Coordinates of C-alpha atoms in Angstrom, one line a residue:
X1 CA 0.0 0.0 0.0
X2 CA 1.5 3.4 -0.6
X3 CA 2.6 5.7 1.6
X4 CA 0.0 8.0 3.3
X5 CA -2.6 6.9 0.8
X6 CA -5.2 7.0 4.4
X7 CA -8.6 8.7 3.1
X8 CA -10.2 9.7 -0.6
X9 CA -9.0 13.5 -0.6
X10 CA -6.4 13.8 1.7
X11 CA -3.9 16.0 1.0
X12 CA -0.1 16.3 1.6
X13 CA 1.4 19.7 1.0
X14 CA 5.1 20.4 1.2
X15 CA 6.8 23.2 1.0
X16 CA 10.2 25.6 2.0
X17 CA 9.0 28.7 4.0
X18 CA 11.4 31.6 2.5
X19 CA 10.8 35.5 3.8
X20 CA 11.5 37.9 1.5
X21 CA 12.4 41.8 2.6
X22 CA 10.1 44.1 0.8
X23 CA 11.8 46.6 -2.1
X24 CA 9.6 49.3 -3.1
X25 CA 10.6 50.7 -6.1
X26 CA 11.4 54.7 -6.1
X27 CA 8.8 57.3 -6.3
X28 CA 5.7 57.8 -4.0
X29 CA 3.4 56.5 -6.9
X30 CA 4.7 54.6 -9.7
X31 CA 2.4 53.1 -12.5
X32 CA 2.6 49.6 -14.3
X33 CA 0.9 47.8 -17.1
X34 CA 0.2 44.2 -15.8
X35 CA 3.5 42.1 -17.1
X36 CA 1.8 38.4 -17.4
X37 CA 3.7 35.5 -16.9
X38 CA 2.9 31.7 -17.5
X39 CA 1.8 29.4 -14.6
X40 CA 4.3 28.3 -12.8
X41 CA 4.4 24.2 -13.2
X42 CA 4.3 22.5 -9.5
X43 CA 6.6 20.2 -8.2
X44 CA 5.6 16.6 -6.9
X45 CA 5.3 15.7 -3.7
X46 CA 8.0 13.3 -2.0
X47 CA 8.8 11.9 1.3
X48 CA 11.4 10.3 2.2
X49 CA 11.7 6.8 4.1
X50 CA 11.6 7.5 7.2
X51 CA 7.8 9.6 6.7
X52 CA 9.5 12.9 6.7
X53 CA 8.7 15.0 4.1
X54 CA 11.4 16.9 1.8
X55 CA 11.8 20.1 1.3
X56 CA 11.2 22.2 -1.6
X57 CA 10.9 25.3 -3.2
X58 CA 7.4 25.6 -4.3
X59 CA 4.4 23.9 -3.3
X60 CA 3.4 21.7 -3.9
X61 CA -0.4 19.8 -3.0
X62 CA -1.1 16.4 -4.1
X63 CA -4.8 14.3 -3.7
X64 CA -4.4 11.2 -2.9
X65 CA -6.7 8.4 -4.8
X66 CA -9.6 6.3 -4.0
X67 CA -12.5 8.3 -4.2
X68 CA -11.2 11.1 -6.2
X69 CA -10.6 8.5 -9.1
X70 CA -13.8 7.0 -8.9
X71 CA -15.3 10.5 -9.5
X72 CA -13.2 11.6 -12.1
X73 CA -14.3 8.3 -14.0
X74 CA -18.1 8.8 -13.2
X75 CA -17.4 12.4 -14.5
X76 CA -15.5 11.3 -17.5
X77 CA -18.8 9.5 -18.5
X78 CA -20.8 11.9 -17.9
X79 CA -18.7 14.0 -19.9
X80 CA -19.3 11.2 -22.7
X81 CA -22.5 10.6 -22.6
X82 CA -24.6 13.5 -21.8
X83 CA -27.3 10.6 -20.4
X84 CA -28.6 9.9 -17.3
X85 CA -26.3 7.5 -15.1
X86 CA -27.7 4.4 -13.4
X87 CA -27.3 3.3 -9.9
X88 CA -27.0 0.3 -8.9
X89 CA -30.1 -1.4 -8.3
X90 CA -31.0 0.0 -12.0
X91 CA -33.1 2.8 -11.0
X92 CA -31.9 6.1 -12.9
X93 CA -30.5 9.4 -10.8
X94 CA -31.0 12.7 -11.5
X95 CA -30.5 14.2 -14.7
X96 CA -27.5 15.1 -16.1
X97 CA -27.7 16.8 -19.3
X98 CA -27.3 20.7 -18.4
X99 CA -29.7 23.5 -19.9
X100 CA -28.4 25.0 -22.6
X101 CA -29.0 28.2 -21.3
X102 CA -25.4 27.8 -19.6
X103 CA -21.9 28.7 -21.3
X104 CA -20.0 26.1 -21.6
X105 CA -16.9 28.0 -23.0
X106 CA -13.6 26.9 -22.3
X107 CA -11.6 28.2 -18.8
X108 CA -8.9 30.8 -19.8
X109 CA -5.2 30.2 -18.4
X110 CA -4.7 32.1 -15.4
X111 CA -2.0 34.6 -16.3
X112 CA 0.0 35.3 -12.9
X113 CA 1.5 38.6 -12.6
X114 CA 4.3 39.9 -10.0
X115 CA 3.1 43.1 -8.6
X116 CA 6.1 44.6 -7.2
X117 CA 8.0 43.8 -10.4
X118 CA 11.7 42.6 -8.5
X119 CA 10.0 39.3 -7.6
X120 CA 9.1 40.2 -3.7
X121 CA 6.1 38.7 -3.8
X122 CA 5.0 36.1 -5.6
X123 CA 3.0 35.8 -9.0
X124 CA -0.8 36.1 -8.2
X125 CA -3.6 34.8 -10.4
X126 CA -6.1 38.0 -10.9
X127 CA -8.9 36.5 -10.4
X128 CA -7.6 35.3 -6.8
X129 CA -6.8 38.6 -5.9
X130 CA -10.4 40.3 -7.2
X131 CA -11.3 37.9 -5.2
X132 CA -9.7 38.7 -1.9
X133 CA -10.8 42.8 -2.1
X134 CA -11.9 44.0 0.7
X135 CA -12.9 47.5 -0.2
X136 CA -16.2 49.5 1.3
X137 CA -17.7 48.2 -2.1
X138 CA -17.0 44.7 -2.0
X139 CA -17.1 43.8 2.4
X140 CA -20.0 45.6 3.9
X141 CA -18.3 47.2 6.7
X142 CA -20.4 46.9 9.2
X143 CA -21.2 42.6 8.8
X144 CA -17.8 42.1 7.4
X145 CA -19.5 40.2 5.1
X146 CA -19.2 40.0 1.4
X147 CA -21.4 42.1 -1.1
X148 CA -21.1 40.1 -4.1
X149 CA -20.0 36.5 -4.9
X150 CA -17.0 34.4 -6.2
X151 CA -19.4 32.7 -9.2
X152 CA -20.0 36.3 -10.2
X153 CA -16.4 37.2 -10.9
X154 CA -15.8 36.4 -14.8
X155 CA -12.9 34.3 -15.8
X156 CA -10.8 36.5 -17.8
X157 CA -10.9 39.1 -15.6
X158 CA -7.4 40.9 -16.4
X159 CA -5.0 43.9 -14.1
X160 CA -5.2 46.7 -16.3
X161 CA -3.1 48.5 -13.8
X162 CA -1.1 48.8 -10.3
X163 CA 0.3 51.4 -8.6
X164 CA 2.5 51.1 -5.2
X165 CA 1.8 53.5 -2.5
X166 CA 5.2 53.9 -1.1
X167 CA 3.9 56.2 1.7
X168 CA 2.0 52.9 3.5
X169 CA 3.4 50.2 1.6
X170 CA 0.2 49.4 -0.2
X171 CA -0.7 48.3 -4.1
X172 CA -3.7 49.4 -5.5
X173 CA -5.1 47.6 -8.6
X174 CA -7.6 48.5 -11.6
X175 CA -9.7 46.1 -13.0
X176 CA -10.1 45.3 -16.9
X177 CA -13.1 43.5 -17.5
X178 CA -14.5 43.4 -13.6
X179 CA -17.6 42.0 -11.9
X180 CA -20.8 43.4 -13.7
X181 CA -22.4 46.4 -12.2
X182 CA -18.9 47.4 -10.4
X183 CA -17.2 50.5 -12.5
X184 CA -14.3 51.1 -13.9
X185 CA -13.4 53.8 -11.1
X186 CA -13.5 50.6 -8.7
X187 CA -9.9 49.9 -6.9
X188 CA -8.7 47.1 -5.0
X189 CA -6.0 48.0 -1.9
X190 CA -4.0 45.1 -0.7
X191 CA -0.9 45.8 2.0
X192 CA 2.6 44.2 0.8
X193 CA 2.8 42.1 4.0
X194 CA -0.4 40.6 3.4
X195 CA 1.0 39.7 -0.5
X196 CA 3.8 38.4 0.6
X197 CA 1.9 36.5 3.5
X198 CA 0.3 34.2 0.2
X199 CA 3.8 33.1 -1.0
X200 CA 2.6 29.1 -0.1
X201 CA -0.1 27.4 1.8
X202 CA 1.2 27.6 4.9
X203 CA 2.0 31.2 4.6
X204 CA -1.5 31.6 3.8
X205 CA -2.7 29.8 6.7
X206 CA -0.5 31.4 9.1
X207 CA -1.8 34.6 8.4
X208 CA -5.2 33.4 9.2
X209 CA -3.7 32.0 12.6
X210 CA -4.3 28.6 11.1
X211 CA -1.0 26.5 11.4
X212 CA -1.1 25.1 14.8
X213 CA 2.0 24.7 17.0
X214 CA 2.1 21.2 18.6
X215 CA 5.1 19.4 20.6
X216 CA 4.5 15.9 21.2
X217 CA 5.2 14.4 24.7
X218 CA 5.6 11.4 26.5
X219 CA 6.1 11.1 30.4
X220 CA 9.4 12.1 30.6
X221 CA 8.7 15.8 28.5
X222 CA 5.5 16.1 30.1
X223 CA 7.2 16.4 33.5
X224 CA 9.8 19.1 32.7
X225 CA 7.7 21.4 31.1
X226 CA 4.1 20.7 32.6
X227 CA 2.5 23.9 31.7
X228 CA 0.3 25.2 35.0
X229 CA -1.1 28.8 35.0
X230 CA -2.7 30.6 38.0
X231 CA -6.9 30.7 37.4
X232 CA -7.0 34.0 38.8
X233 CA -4.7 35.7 36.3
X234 CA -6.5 33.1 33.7
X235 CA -9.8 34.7 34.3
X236 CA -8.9 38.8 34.1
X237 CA -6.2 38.7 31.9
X238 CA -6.8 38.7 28.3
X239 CA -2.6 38.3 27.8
X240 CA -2.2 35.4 30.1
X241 CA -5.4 33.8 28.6
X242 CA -3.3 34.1 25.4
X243 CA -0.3 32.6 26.8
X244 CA -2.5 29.7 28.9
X245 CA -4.3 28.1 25.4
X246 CA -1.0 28.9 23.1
X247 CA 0.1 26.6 25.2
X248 CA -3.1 23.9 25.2
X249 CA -2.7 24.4 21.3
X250 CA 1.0 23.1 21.9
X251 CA 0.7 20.3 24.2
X252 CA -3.0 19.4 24.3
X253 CA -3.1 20.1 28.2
X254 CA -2.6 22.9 30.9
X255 CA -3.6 22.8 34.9
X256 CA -4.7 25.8 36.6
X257 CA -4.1 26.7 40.3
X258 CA -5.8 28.3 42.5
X259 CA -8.9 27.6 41.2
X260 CA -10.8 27.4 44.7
X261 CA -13.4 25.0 45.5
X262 CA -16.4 26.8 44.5
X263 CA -18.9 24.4 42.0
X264 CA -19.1 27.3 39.5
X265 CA -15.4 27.7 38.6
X266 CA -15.6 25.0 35.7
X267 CA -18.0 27.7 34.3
X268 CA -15.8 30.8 34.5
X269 CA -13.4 28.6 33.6
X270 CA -14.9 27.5 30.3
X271 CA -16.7 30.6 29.4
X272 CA -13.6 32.3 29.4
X273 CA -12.6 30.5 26.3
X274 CA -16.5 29.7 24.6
X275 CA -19.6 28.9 25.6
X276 CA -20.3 25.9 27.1
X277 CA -21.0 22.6 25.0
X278 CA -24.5 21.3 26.0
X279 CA -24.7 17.5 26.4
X280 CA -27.1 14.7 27.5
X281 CA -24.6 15.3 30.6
X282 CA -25.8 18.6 31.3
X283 CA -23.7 22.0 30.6
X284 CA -22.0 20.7 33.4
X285 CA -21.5 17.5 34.8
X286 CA -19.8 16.1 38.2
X287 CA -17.4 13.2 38.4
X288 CA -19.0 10.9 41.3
X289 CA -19.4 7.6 42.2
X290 CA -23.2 7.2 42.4
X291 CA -24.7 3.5 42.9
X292 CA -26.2 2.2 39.4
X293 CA -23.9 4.5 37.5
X294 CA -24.9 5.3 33.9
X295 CA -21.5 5.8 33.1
X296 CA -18.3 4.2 33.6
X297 CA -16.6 7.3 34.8
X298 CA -19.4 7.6 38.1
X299 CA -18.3 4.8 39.6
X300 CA -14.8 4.5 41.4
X301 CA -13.6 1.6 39.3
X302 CA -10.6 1.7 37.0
X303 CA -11.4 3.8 34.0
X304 CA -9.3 3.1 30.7
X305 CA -7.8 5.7 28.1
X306 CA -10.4 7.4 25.9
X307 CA -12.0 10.3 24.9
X308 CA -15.2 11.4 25.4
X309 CA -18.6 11.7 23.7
X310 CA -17.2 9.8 20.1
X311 CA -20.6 8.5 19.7
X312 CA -21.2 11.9 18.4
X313 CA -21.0 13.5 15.1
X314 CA -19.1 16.1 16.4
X315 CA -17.4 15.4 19.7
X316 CA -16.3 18.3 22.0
X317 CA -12.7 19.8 21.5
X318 CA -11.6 20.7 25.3
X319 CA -12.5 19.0 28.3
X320 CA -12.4 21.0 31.8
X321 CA -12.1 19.1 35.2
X322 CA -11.9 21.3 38.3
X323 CA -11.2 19.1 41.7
X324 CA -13.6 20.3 44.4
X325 CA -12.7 17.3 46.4
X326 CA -9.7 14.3 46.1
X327 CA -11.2 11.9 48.1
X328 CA -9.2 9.5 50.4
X329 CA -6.6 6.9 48.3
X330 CA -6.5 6.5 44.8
X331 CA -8.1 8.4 42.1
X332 CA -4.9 9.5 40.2
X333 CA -6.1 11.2 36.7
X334 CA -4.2 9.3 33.7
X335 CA -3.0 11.3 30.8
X336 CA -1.4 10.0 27.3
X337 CA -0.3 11.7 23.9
X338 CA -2.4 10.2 21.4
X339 CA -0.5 12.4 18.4
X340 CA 2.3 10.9 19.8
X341 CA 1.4 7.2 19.7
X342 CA 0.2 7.5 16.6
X343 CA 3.9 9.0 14.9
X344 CA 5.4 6.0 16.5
X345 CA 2.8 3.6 14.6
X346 CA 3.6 5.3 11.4
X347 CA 7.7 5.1 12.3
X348 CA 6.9 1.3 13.2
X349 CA 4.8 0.0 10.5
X350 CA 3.7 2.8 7.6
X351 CA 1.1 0.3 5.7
X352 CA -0.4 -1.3 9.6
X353 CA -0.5 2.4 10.5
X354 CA -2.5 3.7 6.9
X355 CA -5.0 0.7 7.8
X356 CA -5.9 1.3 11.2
X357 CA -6.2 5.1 10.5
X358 CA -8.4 4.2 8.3
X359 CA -10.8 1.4 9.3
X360 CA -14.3 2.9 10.7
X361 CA -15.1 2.6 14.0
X362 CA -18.6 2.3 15.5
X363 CA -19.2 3.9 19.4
X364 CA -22.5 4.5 21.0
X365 CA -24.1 5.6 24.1
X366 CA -27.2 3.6 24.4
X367 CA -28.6 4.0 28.0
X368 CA -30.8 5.5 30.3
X369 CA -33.5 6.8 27.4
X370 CA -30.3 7.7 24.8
X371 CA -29.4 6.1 22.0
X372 CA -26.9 8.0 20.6
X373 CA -24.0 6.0 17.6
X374 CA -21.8 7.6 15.2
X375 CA -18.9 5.9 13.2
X376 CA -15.5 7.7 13.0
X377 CA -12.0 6.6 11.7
X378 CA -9.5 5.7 14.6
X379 CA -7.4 8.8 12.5
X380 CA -9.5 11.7 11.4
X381 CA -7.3 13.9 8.5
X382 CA -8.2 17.8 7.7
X383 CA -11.0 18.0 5.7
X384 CA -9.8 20.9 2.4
X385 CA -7.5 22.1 4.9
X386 CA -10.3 21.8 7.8
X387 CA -9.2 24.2 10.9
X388 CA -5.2 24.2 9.9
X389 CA -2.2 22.1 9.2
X390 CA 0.1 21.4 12.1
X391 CA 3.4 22.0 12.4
X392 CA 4.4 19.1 14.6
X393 CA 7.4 18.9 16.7
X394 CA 8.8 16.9 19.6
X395 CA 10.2 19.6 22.0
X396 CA 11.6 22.2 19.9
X397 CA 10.6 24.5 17.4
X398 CA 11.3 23.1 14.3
X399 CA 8.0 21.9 12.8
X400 CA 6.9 19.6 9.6
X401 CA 3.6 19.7 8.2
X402 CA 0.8 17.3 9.1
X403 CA -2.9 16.5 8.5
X404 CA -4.4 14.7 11.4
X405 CA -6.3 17.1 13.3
X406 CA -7.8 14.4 15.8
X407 CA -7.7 10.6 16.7
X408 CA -10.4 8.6 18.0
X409 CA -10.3 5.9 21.1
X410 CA -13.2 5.2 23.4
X411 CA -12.8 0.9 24.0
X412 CA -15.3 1.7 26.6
X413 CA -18.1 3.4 24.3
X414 CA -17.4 1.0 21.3
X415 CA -20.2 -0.6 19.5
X416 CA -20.2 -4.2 17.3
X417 CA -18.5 -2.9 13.9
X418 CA -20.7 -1.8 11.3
X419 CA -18.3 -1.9 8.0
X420 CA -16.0 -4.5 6.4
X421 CA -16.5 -7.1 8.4
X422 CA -17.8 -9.6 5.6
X423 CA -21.5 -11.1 5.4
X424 CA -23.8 -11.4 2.5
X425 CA -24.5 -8.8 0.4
X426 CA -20.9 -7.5 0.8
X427 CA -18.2 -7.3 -1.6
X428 CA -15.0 -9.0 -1.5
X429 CA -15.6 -10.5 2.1
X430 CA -12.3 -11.8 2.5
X431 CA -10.5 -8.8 2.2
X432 CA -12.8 -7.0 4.1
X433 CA -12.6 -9.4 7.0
X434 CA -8.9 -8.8 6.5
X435 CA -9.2 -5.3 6.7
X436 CA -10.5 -6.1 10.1
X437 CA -8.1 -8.2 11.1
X438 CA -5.3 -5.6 10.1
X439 CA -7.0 -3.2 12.3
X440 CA -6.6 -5.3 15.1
X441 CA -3.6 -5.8 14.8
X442 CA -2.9 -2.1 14.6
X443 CA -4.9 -1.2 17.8
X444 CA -3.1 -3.8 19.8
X445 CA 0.3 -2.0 19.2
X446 CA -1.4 1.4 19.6
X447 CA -3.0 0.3 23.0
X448 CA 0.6 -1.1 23.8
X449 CA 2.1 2.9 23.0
X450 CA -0.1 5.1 24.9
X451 CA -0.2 2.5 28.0
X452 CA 3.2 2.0 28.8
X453 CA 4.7 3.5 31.9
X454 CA 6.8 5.8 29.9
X455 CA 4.0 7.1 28.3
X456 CA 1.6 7.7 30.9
X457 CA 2.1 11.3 32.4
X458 CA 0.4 10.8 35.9
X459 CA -1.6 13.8 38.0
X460 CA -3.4 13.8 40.9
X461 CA -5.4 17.0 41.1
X462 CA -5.8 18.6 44.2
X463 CA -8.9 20.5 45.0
X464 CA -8.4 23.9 44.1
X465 CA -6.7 22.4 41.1
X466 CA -7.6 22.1 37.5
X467 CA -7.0 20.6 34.0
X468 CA -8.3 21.2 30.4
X469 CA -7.5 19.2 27.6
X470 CA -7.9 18.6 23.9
X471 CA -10.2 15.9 23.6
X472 CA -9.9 15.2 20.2
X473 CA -5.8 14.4 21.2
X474 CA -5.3 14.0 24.8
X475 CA -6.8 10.6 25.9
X476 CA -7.7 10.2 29.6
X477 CA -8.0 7.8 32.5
X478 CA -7.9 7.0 36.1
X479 CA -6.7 4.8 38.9
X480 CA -9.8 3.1 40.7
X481 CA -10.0 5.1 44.2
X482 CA -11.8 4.2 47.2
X483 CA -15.3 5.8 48.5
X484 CA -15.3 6.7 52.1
X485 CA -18.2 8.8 53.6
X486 CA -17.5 12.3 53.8
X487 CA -14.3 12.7 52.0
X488 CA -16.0 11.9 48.5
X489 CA -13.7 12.4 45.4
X490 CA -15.8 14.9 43.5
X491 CA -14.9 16.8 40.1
X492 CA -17.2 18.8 38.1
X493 CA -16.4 18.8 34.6
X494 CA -17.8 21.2 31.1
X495 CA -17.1 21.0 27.5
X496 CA -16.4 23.8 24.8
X497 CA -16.3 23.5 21.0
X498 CA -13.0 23.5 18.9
X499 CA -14.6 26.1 16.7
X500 CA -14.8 28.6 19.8
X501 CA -11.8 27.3 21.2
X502 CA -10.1 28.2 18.0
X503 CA -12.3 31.6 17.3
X504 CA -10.7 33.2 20.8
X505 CA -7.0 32.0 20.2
X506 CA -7.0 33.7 17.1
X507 CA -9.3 36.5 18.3
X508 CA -6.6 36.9 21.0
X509 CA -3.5 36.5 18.6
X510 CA -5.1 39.6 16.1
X511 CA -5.5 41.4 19.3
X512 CA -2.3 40.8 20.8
X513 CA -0.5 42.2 17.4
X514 CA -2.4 45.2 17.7
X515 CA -2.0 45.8 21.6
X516 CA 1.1 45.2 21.8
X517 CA 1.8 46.8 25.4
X518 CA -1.0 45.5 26.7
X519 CA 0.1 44.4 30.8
X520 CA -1.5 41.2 33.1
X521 CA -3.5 42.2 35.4
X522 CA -1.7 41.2 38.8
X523 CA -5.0 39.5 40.2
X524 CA -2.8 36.5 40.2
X525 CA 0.8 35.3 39.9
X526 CA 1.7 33.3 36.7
X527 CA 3.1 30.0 38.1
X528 CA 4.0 28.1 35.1
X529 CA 7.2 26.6 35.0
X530 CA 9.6 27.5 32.0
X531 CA 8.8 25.5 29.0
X532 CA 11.7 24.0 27.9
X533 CA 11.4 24.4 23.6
X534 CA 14.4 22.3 23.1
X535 CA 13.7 19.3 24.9
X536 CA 16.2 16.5 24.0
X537 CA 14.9 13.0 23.5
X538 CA 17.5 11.3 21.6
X539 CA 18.3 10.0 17.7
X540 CA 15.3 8.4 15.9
X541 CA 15.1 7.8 12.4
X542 CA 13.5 11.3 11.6
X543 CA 16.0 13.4 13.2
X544 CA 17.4 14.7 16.6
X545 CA 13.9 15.2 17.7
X546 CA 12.5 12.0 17.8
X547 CA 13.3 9.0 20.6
X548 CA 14.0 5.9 19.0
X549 CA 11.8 3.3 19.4
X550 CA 11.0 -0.9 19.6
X551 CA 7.6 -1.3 19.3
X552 CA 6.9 -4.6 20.4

C-alpha cells in the first residue's frame, strides 16, 4: 500500500517557507501595465523513508486516490454521454444533461502577474486577488460580510493597472473586464505584508492564525515542562489567557491553580474560552461515584484511556475538570499523547499504520432513554484544509507539516463494527474481513504505545486544582479510588467547542498584534514553570527530535 494513501481526498502539501524583505521601487506612486507570466508548473510531492517529508521550493499539494478516481471516471462518463447514469439497483439518478442556457466555454489560463516587479512577492492569479478585495464596495463594513459573490467574478478578468503606494506600503489595482455592475473607477487595496503573507499554503494559513503549534510528549517531556497557570490571572487577563491556550494548542493540556473549591469555577473557567457545549450530561457534569452508574466514569472503578462523547458527530474539543474534592486513596487522573502514539505507529509499520487510521469505527451511548451512535475513523485527517495544518514537533521549534487534526479511542463506548466485516451482500468479504483483522492488529500495538509506563504522564489533582484538555488528542484515565463517607472524590467537569476554542486563540492572537503593550492584570501570579522548547529526547530515524523506538 502506498505511503499515506489513508482517506479519498487527503492532502499532503510540502513546501520551504522563505521570507523575503520588501523593495519598493522609487517614487511615491509609480504606475505599471500588468507584465503576465505563464503558470508556474508545481513540483511533486516526495517523502522520504523515514515519513519525513522533503523540502522544496514551491508547493506543492497532491490528492491522494480512492475516491477522487472514482469520481473523475463517473465524471468522464458523464462527460461522454450526456445521459442519465444508473445506480446500482437499476433505477436512474438525477438528470445530467445541463440546460443550454449555460456557457460552456472553455476556462482561460490564469496569467499570474508579479506586482512589485523585482519578484518580492509572488505571481498572483487576478482573479484570486479580485477575489480577496476587501474595499467599502465589495465587504460591507459593518457585517464584514461579502457584497457580491466568487461565481459572479468572470474568468478572464485581467490587471489593467497597479500602482505602489510607497507612503504605506500598499498596491492598489484596476480592474479590466471586472464583476458586472462594479465601474471602472473601482480599486482594490491590498498591504505588501499581506501579498507576501500568500507566498505558499502555509504562509496563507498562518496569516489566518491557522497553522497550529504542537510538541508531542511522552512522560518524561510532560514532567519538565508541565504547563500550569494561575486561574485567577487566567480569568482577568486577556494576555495570560493568550499565553494559557498557546500553550493547550501546543501540548494538548494545561492545569490551573488556584482555582478554589467553588462548584461554578468549571463555568468561568470554560466561558472564558467559549460557551459551554450542552450535552445529554448537562452543561456541566460532576465526576462521582453514584450506585447504578450510567456511566463508567461515576463509579470508582478503574477507567481506561479514551475520549469522550465519540458517539457523536461532532465530539467536544476541550475538556475542563476542576477538583472540588480528592477523596481518600487513589483516584490518580491518567494522561497519554495520542498524536504521539500515533507518529510511533507510522515510524513502526507505515502500511499497519494507513489501515488502522483508516478502518471505521462504530461507538454508541445507548442507555438510560439515549441512544446516541456515530462511526469515526480511529485517525480523522483535515478536511480541504479543515481548521489548519500542524506543524508538529517533539520539544523544539522546528515543525513539519501534518494532516491529522484528531484521533479517536473510546474501548469503553465501542459498538459491534458496522463496515468491512464480511456477510452477505458484501463485496470481496475476505478482504474486508482482513481489513478487520489488520485493524486489530494495529490497535493492539497502539493500546501497547499510549499504555506504557513511559507514556503515561500521571496527575493527581488537588482541590483547588484544574486541567483542560484537547479531547480530540489528549486521551484520559484514572486509577480506581476508594469511596469513604464524607471525604467523596468529586470533580465537576464542562465542555467547549473547537470552533470557539479556536475563534478566541485567534481573536486573541489579532489582538495581541495590535496591543502590543498591553500588561497582566496582577489578580494573580503566573506560576507556570519555563517551558523547555528544546527538549532532548534522543536519535530516531526522523531526526534529533525524535526517541528511538522498539515497538513490540
Amino acid at each position: 500500500m502506498a505511503r499515506r494513501k489513508i482517506t479519498s481526498a487527503a492532502e499532503t502539501v510540502l513546501h520551504k517557507v522563505k521570507y523575503y524583505p520588501v523593495t519598493v521601487l522609487g517614487g511615491s506612486a509609480v504606475d505599471y501595465v500588468a507584465t503576465e507570466f505563464p503558470k508556474q508548473s508545481e513540483a511533486s510531492a516526495h517523502l522520504d523513508v523515514s515519513g519525513s517529508p522533503v523540502e522544496q521550493d514551491s508547493v506543492s499539494e497532491t490528492f491522494s486516490t480512492g475516491r477522487n478516481h472514482r469520481l473523475r471516471g463517473l465524471l468522464d462518463t458523464i462527460a461522454r454521454t450526456g445521459n442519465n447514469i444508473t445506480n446500482d439497483s437499476g433505477v436512474p439518478s438525477a438528470p445530467t444533461n445541463f440546460p443550454p442556457s449555460i456557457d460552456h466555454g472553455t476556462i482561460p489560463e490564469p496569467k499570474l502577474t508579479h506586482l512589485t516587479g523585482n519578484g518580492d512577492t509572488p505571481p498572483f492569479d487576478p482573479l484570486f486577488l479580485r477575489d480577496a478585495c476587501s474595499c467599502s464596495r465589495c465587504v460591507n463594513e459593518s457585517t464584514k460580510q461579502k457584497n457580491f459573490e466568487t461565481a459572479q467574478i468572470p474568468l478572464d478578468i485581467r490587471i489593467r493597472t497597479w500602482t505602489i503606494l510607497e507612503d504605506v506600503d500598499q498596491i492598489r489595482i484596476a480592474w479590466e473586464n471586472d464583476i458586472p455592475d462594479w465601474d471602472r473607477s473601482h480599486r482594490s487595496v491590498y498591504s505588501i505584508s499581506w501579498l507576501q503573507g500568500q507566498r505558499n499554503v502555509r504562509a496563507r494559513m498562518g496569516v489566518s492564525h491557522n497553522v497550529h503549534q504542537r510538541t508531542l510528549w511522552d512522560k518524561e517531556i510532560m514532567s519538565r515542562i508541565r504547563p500550569v497557570y494561575d486561574a485567577r490571572e487566567y480569568i482577568y487577563s486577556d494576555v495570560y489567557l493568550k499565553s494559557a491556550l498557546e500553550a493547550l494548542e501546543r501540548y494538548g493540556v494545561i492545569f490551573l491553580e488556584n482555582a478554589g473549591q467553588d462548584p461554578s469555577m468549571v463555568i468561568k473557567i470554560a466561558n472564558r474560552i467559549g460557551p459551554m457545549r450542552q450535552t445529554l450530561y448537562g452543561s456541566t457534569w460532576d465526576v462521582k461515584s453514584v450506585s447504578s452508574a450510567k456511566n463508567v466514569a461515576y463509579t470508582s472503578t478503574h477507567l481506561g484511556l479514551h475520549m469522550d462523547l465519540l458517539y457523536m458527530a461532532d465530539p467536544p474539543g476541550l475538556q475542563v475538570l476542576h477538583c472540588i474534592n480528592a477523596g481518600s486513596v487513589g483516584g490518580e487522573s491518567l494522561f497519554s499523547d495520542s498524536f504521539y502514539a500515533w507518529e510511533r505507529l507510522q515510524m513502526h509499520d507505515p502500511d499497519l499504520a494507513d489501515e488502522f487510521a483508516a478502518f471505521p469505527v462504530t461507538y454508541q451511548y445507548k442507555n438510560d432513554g439515549h441512544w446516541y451512535q456515530h462511526t469515526h475513523p480511529t485517525i480523522q485527517f483535515g478536511k480541504n484544509w479543515g481548521p489548519g495544518v500542524f506543524a508538529t514537533s517533539s520539544g523544539d521549534e522546528s515543525g513539519r507539516l501534518s494532516m491529522y487534526e484528531a484521533i479517536n479511542w473510546s474501548p469503553p463506548f465501542q459498538a459491534p463494527f458496522q463496515r468491512y466485516v464480511g456477510g452477505r451482500g458484501e463485496n470481496e468479504a475476505t478482504a474486508t474481513v482482513l481489513s478487520l483483522r489488520k485493524y486489530v492488529q494495529g490497535a493492539k500495538i497502539f493500546k501497547s504505545l499510549i499504555e506504557e509506563d513511559r507514556a503515561l504522564y500521571r496527575e493527581t489533582l488537588k482541590p483547588g486544582e484544574a486541567v483542560i484538555f484537547n479531547n480530540r488528542r489528549v486521551l484520559h484515565g484514572r486509577t480506581a479510588f476508594e469511596v469513604e463517607k464524607g471525604k467523596e472524590r468529586w470533580l465537576r467537569g464542562a465542555y467547549v467547542d473547537t470552533d470557539p476554542w479556536r475563534s478566541k486563540l485567534r481573536a486573541l492572537k489579532t489582538s495581541a498584534k495590535q496591543n502590543p503593550k498591553e500588561k497582566t492584570t496582577g489578580q494573580g501570579q503566573q506560576v507556570t514553570r519555563n517551558v523547555q522548547r528544546n527538549v532532548e529526547v534522543g536519535e530516531g530515524r526522523r531526526g534529533p527530535h525524535f526517541r528511538k523506538y522498539t515497538v513490540r
